[in-house]
Coordinates of C-alpha atoms in Angstrom, one line a residue:
M1 CA -24.4 53.0 -27.6
G2 CA -23.7 49.1 -27.0
N3 CA -25.0 46.5 -29.4
R4 CA -27.8 44.3 -28.2
Y5 CA -26.5 41.5 -26.0
D6 CA -28.2 38.4 -27.6
I7 CA -27.0 39.0 -31.0
G8 CA -23.9 38.2 -32.6
N9 CA -23.7 34.8 -34.6
G10 CA -24.2 36.2 -37.9
E11 CA -27.1 33.9 -39.0
R12 CA -29.4 36.8 -39.6
T13 CA -27.3 37.6 -42.9
N14 CA -27.8 34.1 -44.0
T15 CA -29.0 34.5 -47.7
G16 CA -31.3 31.4 -47.6
E17 CA -31.0 27.8 -49.0
K18 CA -28.7 29.0 -51.7
E19 CA -26.1 30.0 -49.1
R20 CA -26.5 27.2 -47.1
K21 CA -25.8 24.9 -50.2
N22 CA -22.6 26.7 -51.3
M23 CA -20.5 25.0 -48.5
A24 CA -17.6 24.1 -50.4
D25 CA -16.4 27.6 -51.0
R26 CA -18.1 29.4 -48.3
I27 CA -17.8 32.7 -50.0
Y28 CA -21.2 34.7 -49.3
Q29 CA -23.5 37.3 -49.2
Y30 CA -20.8 39.4 -47.9
D31 CA -17.6 38.2 -49.3
K32 CA -15.5 38.6 -52.2
Q33 CA -12.4 36.7 -54.0
Q34 CA -10.4 38.8 -56.1
G35 CA -7.8 37.0 -57.8
R36 CA -5.4 37.2 -61.3
E37 CA -7.3 34.3 -62.8
Q38 CA -10.6 32.5 -62.4
A39 CA -10.7 30.1 -59.7
W40 CA -12.4 26.8 -59.6
H41 CA -15.7 28.1 -57.9
G42 CA -16.2 30.5 -60.9
K43 CA -16.7 33.5 -58.3
T44 CA -13.6 35.3 -58.4
E45 CA -13.2 39.1 -59.1
I46 CA -10.4 39.3 -61.8
V47 CA -8.1 42.1 -61.1
T48 CA -5.2 42.0 -63.0
D49 CA -3.2 44.6 -60.8
L50 CA -3.3 43.2 -57.5
T51 CA -1.7 45.0 -54.4
L52 CA -1.7 44.9 -51.0
D53 CA -2.0 48.4 -50.9
Q54 CA -5.1 48.3 -53.2
N55 CA -7.6 45.1 -52.7
W56 CA -11.0 44.1 -51.4
L57 CA -9.8 44.0 -47.7
R58 CA -8.8 47.6 -48.0
T59 CA -12.3 48.5 -48.7
W60 CA -13.9 47.5 -45.3
D61 CA -12.3 46.8 -41.8
L62 CA -13.4 45.6 -38.5
V63 CA -15.6 48.0 -36.3
P64 CA -15.5 46.7 -32.4
V65 CA -18.9 47.7 -30.9
P66 CA -19.1 47.4 -26.7
M67 CA -22.1 45.1 -25.8
E68 CA -24.6 46.5 -23.4
K69 CA -26.8 44.0 -20.4
R70 CA -29.8 45.4 -19.0
G71 CA -28.5 48.8 -20.3
K72 CA -25.3 48.5 -18.8
P73 CA -22.0 47.6 -20.1
S74 CA -20.7 44.6 -20.3
K75 CA -17.2 42.5 -20.7
W76 CA -18.6 41.4 -24.4
T77 CA -17.4 42.8 -27.8
I78 CA -19.2 42.2 -31.3
L79 CA -17.5 42.7 -34.6
E80 CA -19.3 44.6 -37.2
C81 CA -17.6 46.1 -40.5
S82 CA -17.2 49.6 -41.3
D83 CA -19.1 49.5 -44.6
L84 CA -22.3 47.8 -43.2
G85 CA -22.7 48.5 -39.6
E86 CA -25.8 47.1 -37.8
A87 CA -26.3 44.7 -41.1
L88 CA -23.5 42.1 -40.3
E89 CA -22.0 40.8 -37.2
I90 CA -19.1 38.8 -37.4
G91 CA -19.0 35.3 -35.1
Q92 CA -19.8 35.3 -31.6
P93 CA -19.5 38.4 -29.0
Y94 CA -15.7 38.0 -27.7
N95 CA -14.1 39.3 -24.6
P96 CA -11.3 41.4 -25.3
G97 CA -9.4 40.6 -22.7
T98 CA -8.8 36.8 -23.9
F99 CA -9.6 37.4 -27.7
Q100 CA -7.5 40.3 -29.8
P101 CA -9.1 40.9 -33.1
V102 CA -6.4 41.5 -35.9
N103 CA -8.0 44.2 -38.4
N104 CA -7.6 44.0 -42.2
A105 CA -5.2 46.9 -42.1
A106 CA -3.0 45.4 -39.4
F107 CA -3.2 42.1 -41.1
L108 CA -2.0 43.7 -44.6
D109 CA 0.7 45.6 -43.4
M110 CA 2.0 42.8 -42.0
V111 CA 2.5 41.0 -45.1
K112 CA 3.6 44.1 -46.4
A113 CA 6.3 44.3 -43.6
S114 CA 7.1 40.3 -43.9
I115 CA 8.2 40.6 -47.5
G116 CA 9.6 44.1 -47.7
G117 CA 12.2 44.4 -50.4
T118 CA 11.4 40.9 -51.8
G119 CA 9.6 40.9 -55.4
H120 CA 6.5 39.5 -54.9
R121 CA 2.5 39.3 -56.7
L122 CA -1.0 39.4 -54.8
V123 CA -2.2 36.7 -56.8
S124 CA -5.7 35.7 -54.6
V125 CA -7.2 38.1 -51.4
G126 CA -10.3 38.1 -50.1
S127 CA -12.7 37.2 -47.3
L128 CA -14.8 33.9 -46.6
R129 CA -17.8 33.0 -44.0
N130 CA -19.7 36.4 -44.3
R131 CA -16.1 37.9 -43.3
G132 CA -15.4 35.6 -40.6
R133 CA -12.1 34.5 -42.5
V134 CA -9.8 36.6 -44.3
F135 CA -6.6 35.5 -46.7
A136 CA -3.8 36.7 -48.8
S137 CA -1.9 34.5 -51.1
I138 CA 1.4 35.8 -52.5
E139 CA 4.0 34.7 -55.4
L140 CA 7.3 35.5 -54.5
I141 CA 9.4 36.1 -57.6
G142 CA 11.9 33.5 -58.3
M143 CA 9.9 30.9 -56.8
E144 CA 6.4 31.4 -58.0
K145 CA 7.2 29.1 -61.2
F146 CA 10.3 27.4 -61.3
K147 CA 11.5 24.7 -63.5
A148 CA 13.2 21.1 -62.0
A149 CA 13.5 17.9 -63.8
G150 CA 12.3 20.2 -67.1
R151 CA 9.0 20.9 -65.5
E152 CA 7.2 23.9 -63.7
F153 CA 6.3 24.0 -60.5
G154 CA 4.6 27.1 -58.1
A155 CA 4.7 27.8 -54.8
F156 CA 2.8 30.1 -52.5
L157 CA 3.0 32.2 -49.6
N158 CA -0.2 32.1 -47.7
F159 CA -1.5 34.3 -44.9
G160 CA -4.8 33.8 -43.1
N161 CA -6.5 35.2 -40.3
G162 CA -10.4 34.6 -38.5
H163 CA -12.2 37.5 -37.5
D164 CA -14.4 35.1 -36.1
K165 CA -12.2 32.7 -33.6
S166 CA -12.6 30.2 -36.5
S167 CA -8.7 30.3 -37.0
V168 CA -5.5 31.6 -35.5
L169 CA -3.4 34.3 -37.8
W170 CA -1.1 31.8 -39.7
V171 CA 1.3 31.9 -42.5
N172 CA 2.2 28.9 -44.5
T173 CA 4.1 28.1 -47.9
S174 CA 2.5 25.5 -49.7
N175 CA 1.3 24.6 -53.6
I176 CA -2.1 25.6 -52.8
C177 CA -3.6 29.5 -53.1
T178 CA -5.9 30.2 -50.8
V179 CA -9.3 31.2 -53.0
C180 CA -11.7 29.6 -50.9
D181 CA -12.6 28.2 -47.4
N182 CA -11.7 24.6 -48.5
T183 CA -8.3 25.7 -49.7
F184 CA -8.0 28.1 -46.9
T185 CA -8.9 25.1 -44.4
C186 CA -6.2 23.0 -45.9
N187 CA -3.5 25.7 -45.2
L188 CA -4.9 25.9 -41.8
V189 CA -4.8 22.4 -41.3
N190 CA -1.3 22.3 -42.6
V191 CA -0.1 25.0 -40.1
E192 CA -1.4 23.4 -37.2
N193 CA -0.1 20.0 -37.8
K194 CA 2.3 19.2 -35.3
A195 CA 3.1 15.9 -36.5
V196 CA 5.1 17.4 -39.2
K197 CA 8.7 18.8 -39.3
V198 CA 10.1 22.2 -39.6
D199 CA 12.1 21.0 -42.2
D200 CA 9.6 19.3 -44.3
D201 CA 8.2 20.8 -47.4
N202 CA 5.6 23.4 -46.1
L203 CA 6.9 25.9 -43.1
R204 CA 4.4 27.2 -40.6
I205 CA 4.0 30.2 -38.5
T206 CA 0.6 30.4 -36.1
Q207 CA -0.1 33.0 -33.6
R208 CA -2.9 32.9 -31.4
H209 CA -5.3 36.1 -30.9
T210 CA -3.9 37.3 -27.7
K211 CA -2.9 40.6 -26.6
N212 CA -0.4 42.1 -28.7
V213 CA -0.7 39.7 -31.5
V214 CA 1.0 41.1 -34.2
L215 CA 4.1 42.0 -32.3
R216 CA 4.3 38.4 -30.8
L217 CA 4.0 37.1 -34.6
P218 CA 7.4 35.2 -34.6
A219 CA 9.9 36.4 -37.4
V220 CA 7.7 36.0 -40.3
A221 CA 10.5 38.0 -42.6
D222 CA 12.5 34.7 -41.7
L223 CA 10.1 32.5 -43.5
I224 CA 11.3 34.1 -47.0
D225 CA 14.6 32.8 -46.9
R226 CA 13.4 29.3 -45.7
A227 CA 10.9 29.2 -48.5
I228 CA 13.2 30.0 -51.3
G229 CA 15.9 27.5 -50.0
V230 CA 13.1 24.6 -49.6
Q231 CA 12.1 25.3 -52.7
A232 CA 15.8 25.3 -54.0
E233 CA 16.1 21.7 -52.3
F234 CA 12.8 20.5 -53.8
K235 CA 14.4 21.4 -57.6
L236 CA 17.7 19.5 -56.6
E237 CA 15.9 16.5 -55.8
M238 CA 13.7 16.5 -58.7
D239 CA 16.9 16.9 -61.2
K240 CA 18.2 14.2 -59.3
L241 CA 15.2 11.8 -60.4
A242 CA 15.4 13.0 -63.6
E243 CA 19.2 11.6 -64.2
M244 CA 17.7 8.2 -62.7
A245 CA 16.4 5.9 -65.7
I246 CA 13.5 3.6 -65.4
D247 CA 11.4 1.7 -68.6
A248 CA 7.7 1.4 -68.5
S249 CA 7.9 -2.4 -66.9
G250 CA 10.3 -1.0 -63.5
A251 CA 7.6 1.9 -63.4
T252 CA 4.7 -0.7 -63.4
Q253 CA 6.1 -2.5 -60.7
L254 CA 6.9 0.7 -58.7
F255 CA 3.2 2.2 -59.1
A256 CA 2.0 -1.7 -58.0
G257 CA 4.1 -1.8 -55.0
F258 CA 2.9 1.8 -54.0
V259 CA -0.6 1.0 -54.7
G260 CA -0.4 -1.9 -52.9
R261 CA 1.8 -1.1 -50.4
N262 CA -1.1 -1.4 -47.4
I263 CA -1.9 -4.7 -48.4
P264 CA -1.4 -7.3 -45.7
V265 CA 1.6 -9.7 -46.2
A266 CA -1.4 -12.7 -46.0
N267 CA -3.7 -11.3 -48.3
R268 CA -0.4 -10.8 -51.3
K269 CA -1.0 -14.4 -52.8
N270 CA -4.3 -12.7 -54.0
G271 CA -2.6 -10.2 -55.9
L272 CA -4.3 -6.6 -56.5
S273 CA -7.8 -6.3 -56.8
T274 CA -9.3 -4.7 -60.4
R275 CA -9.4 -1.3 -58.7
S276 CA -5.9 -1.4 -58.0
F277 CA -4.9 -2.7 -60.7
N278 CA -6.7 0.0 -63.3
T279 CA -5.0 2.5 -60.8
V280 CA -1.6 1.0 -61.8
T281 CA -2.7 1.0 -65.5
K282 CA -3.6 4.4 -65.2
L283 CA -0.2 5.4 -63.7
G284 CA 1.7 3.5 -66.0
D285 CA -0.2 5.4 -68.9
L286 CA 0.3 9.2 -67.1
F287 CA 4.0 7.7 -67.0
L288 CA 4.4 7.4 -71.0
N289 CA 2.1 10.1 -71.6
G290 CA 1.3 12.2 -69.4
K291 CA 2.0 16.5 -69.5
G292 CA 5.8 16.7 -69.6
N293 CA 6.3 12.9 -69.2
R294 CA 8.7 11.0 -71.5
G295 CA 8.1 7.6 -69.8
E296 CA 11.9 7.2 -69.1
T297 CA 13.0 8.3 -65.7
L298 CA 12.0 8.1 -61.9
A299 CA 11.4 12.2 -62.4
D300 CA 8.4 11.0 -64.6
T301 CA 6.9 8.4 -62.3
F302 CA 6.8 11.0 -59.5
Q303 CA 5.0 13.5 -62.1
A304 CA 2.8 10.9 -63.2
T305 CA 1.6 10.1 -59.4
T306 CA 1.0 13.7 -58.4
D307 CA -0.7 13.8 -61.7
Y308 CA -3.2 11.1 -61.0
Y309 CA -3.7 12.0 -57.3
S310 CA -4.3 15.4 -58.2
H311 CA -7.0 14.6 -61.4
Y312 CA -8.4 11.3 -61.2
S313 CA -7.8 9.7 -57.8
S314 CA -11.7 10.0 -56.7
G315 CA -13.4 8.7 -59.3
G316 CA -16.2 10.2 -61.4
D317 CA -16.7 13.8 -62.5
N318 CA -17.3 15.5 -58.9
V319 CA -14.7 18.1 -59.3
Y320 CA -15.1 19.3 -55.6
R321 CA -14.3 15.7 -54.4
Q322 CA -10.9 15.5 -56.4
I323 CA -10.3 18.8 -55.2
I324 CA -10.9 17.8 -51.8
S325 CA -9.2 14.4 -51.9
S326 CA -5.9 16.3 -53.9
D327 CA -5.6 19.4 -51.5
Y328 CA -5.9 17.4 -47.9
G329 CA -7.2 14.1 -48.2
A330 CA -6.0 10.8 -49.3
G331 CA -4.8 12.2 -52.7
N332 CA -2.6 14.8 -50.8
V333 CA -1.3 11.8 -48.3
A334 CA -0.6 9.8 -51.5
K335 CA 1.8 12.2 -53.5
Q336 CA 3.4 12.9 -49.9
A337 CA 3.9 9.1 -49.6
F338 CA 5.5 8.8 -53.1
W339 CA 7.8 11.7 -52.7
G340 CA 9.3 10.1 -49.8
M341 CA 9.5 7.0 -51.1
V342 CA 10.6 7.3 -54.4
R343 CA 13.7 9.7 -53.0
D344 CA 15.0 6.3 -50.8
P345 CA 17.0 4.0 -52.6
D346 CA 16.1 0.9 -50.3
L347 CA 12.5 1.9 -49.8
R348 CA 12.4 2.1 -53.7
Q349 CA 13.7 -1.1 -54.5
K350 CA 11.5 -3.1 -51.3
T351 CA 8.5 -1.3 -53.4
R352 CA 9.7 -2.4 -56.8
E353 CA 9.8 -6.1 -55.3
L354 CA 6.5 -6.1 -53.7
G355 CA 4.9 -4.4 -56.7
L356 CA 6.4 -7.8 -59.0
E357 CA 5.2 -10.3 -56.2
L358 CA 1.5 -8.8 -56.6
L359 CA 1.6 -8.5 -60.3
T360 CA 2.7 -12.0 -60.8
N361 CA -0.2 -13.2 -58.4
T362 CA -2.6 -10.9 -59.8
K363 CA -5.4 -12.8 -61.8
D364 CA -6.4 -11.8 -65.7

């Protein structure tokens, strides 16, 4: 027997004010995030032996339920869950002729097929928005942590899918592990950003939920070799920066020019604002004393900038605000801009010259 025609927005499962306030992670009543370590939201179910065959998404799956209108079959279908039945409806009703869900089994099997033969670890998996979104984040053996310029870096192969039509089926490589709705959205925005070139640091694949969606997903397996290649290029660039010496004075000029890069020419005579000068001072401290830094090379300037825009740039002690800035806000934009500048000799020199000018004009 079909479901009622006028139900399907999932709101009846809302647990009230507590859930509405918890918009940062959107891990709701019927959701779970499993991982190998505790995420920032404190809700991780820690499972040290996570696998693609044994995880939260394997314990339930989608059940498409045809709907009726005035007692007759309609063109609409609603998604329920195998373990909850009518207690939860995912998203709005949909037309199977225009939208094809990818269930959990197909999603996880696709992940397995794409990394077949490649050493890996499942580090995070789960559902969000009362099962409207699902995700998996993978560490590939050999690139889960790699050293460049004497420092350790991490990279993840992320998979995401929207049961509630809020997301395409997507895959990317990123230094952001999906553990909540914020990081899911960050990686989704990264994938859907058409302005990003295919040879940039993060690689992207998307597929709409059309007919035969799984079969039409473009060559996901090729992503693995490309991802490893991108990390190798990053390591090479970082090692080059580690061989380029710069002292504290030069680093301060570089930071000042970078922080003041958007100051109009007519206003440069006023130097840096107090806030901008404080930013430069903090960057200089991280250059000398930040984790893994020696205050000697351009690699130290990049690491200082990454550290600052990841942990300090939003101001105050609001962890959520800093995460938003670092992952897909102004902090993320700044980190990418500095990475592009510091590798370009001409732009780097111009930035230092601008920094010297701004520092000279800054009032004590």
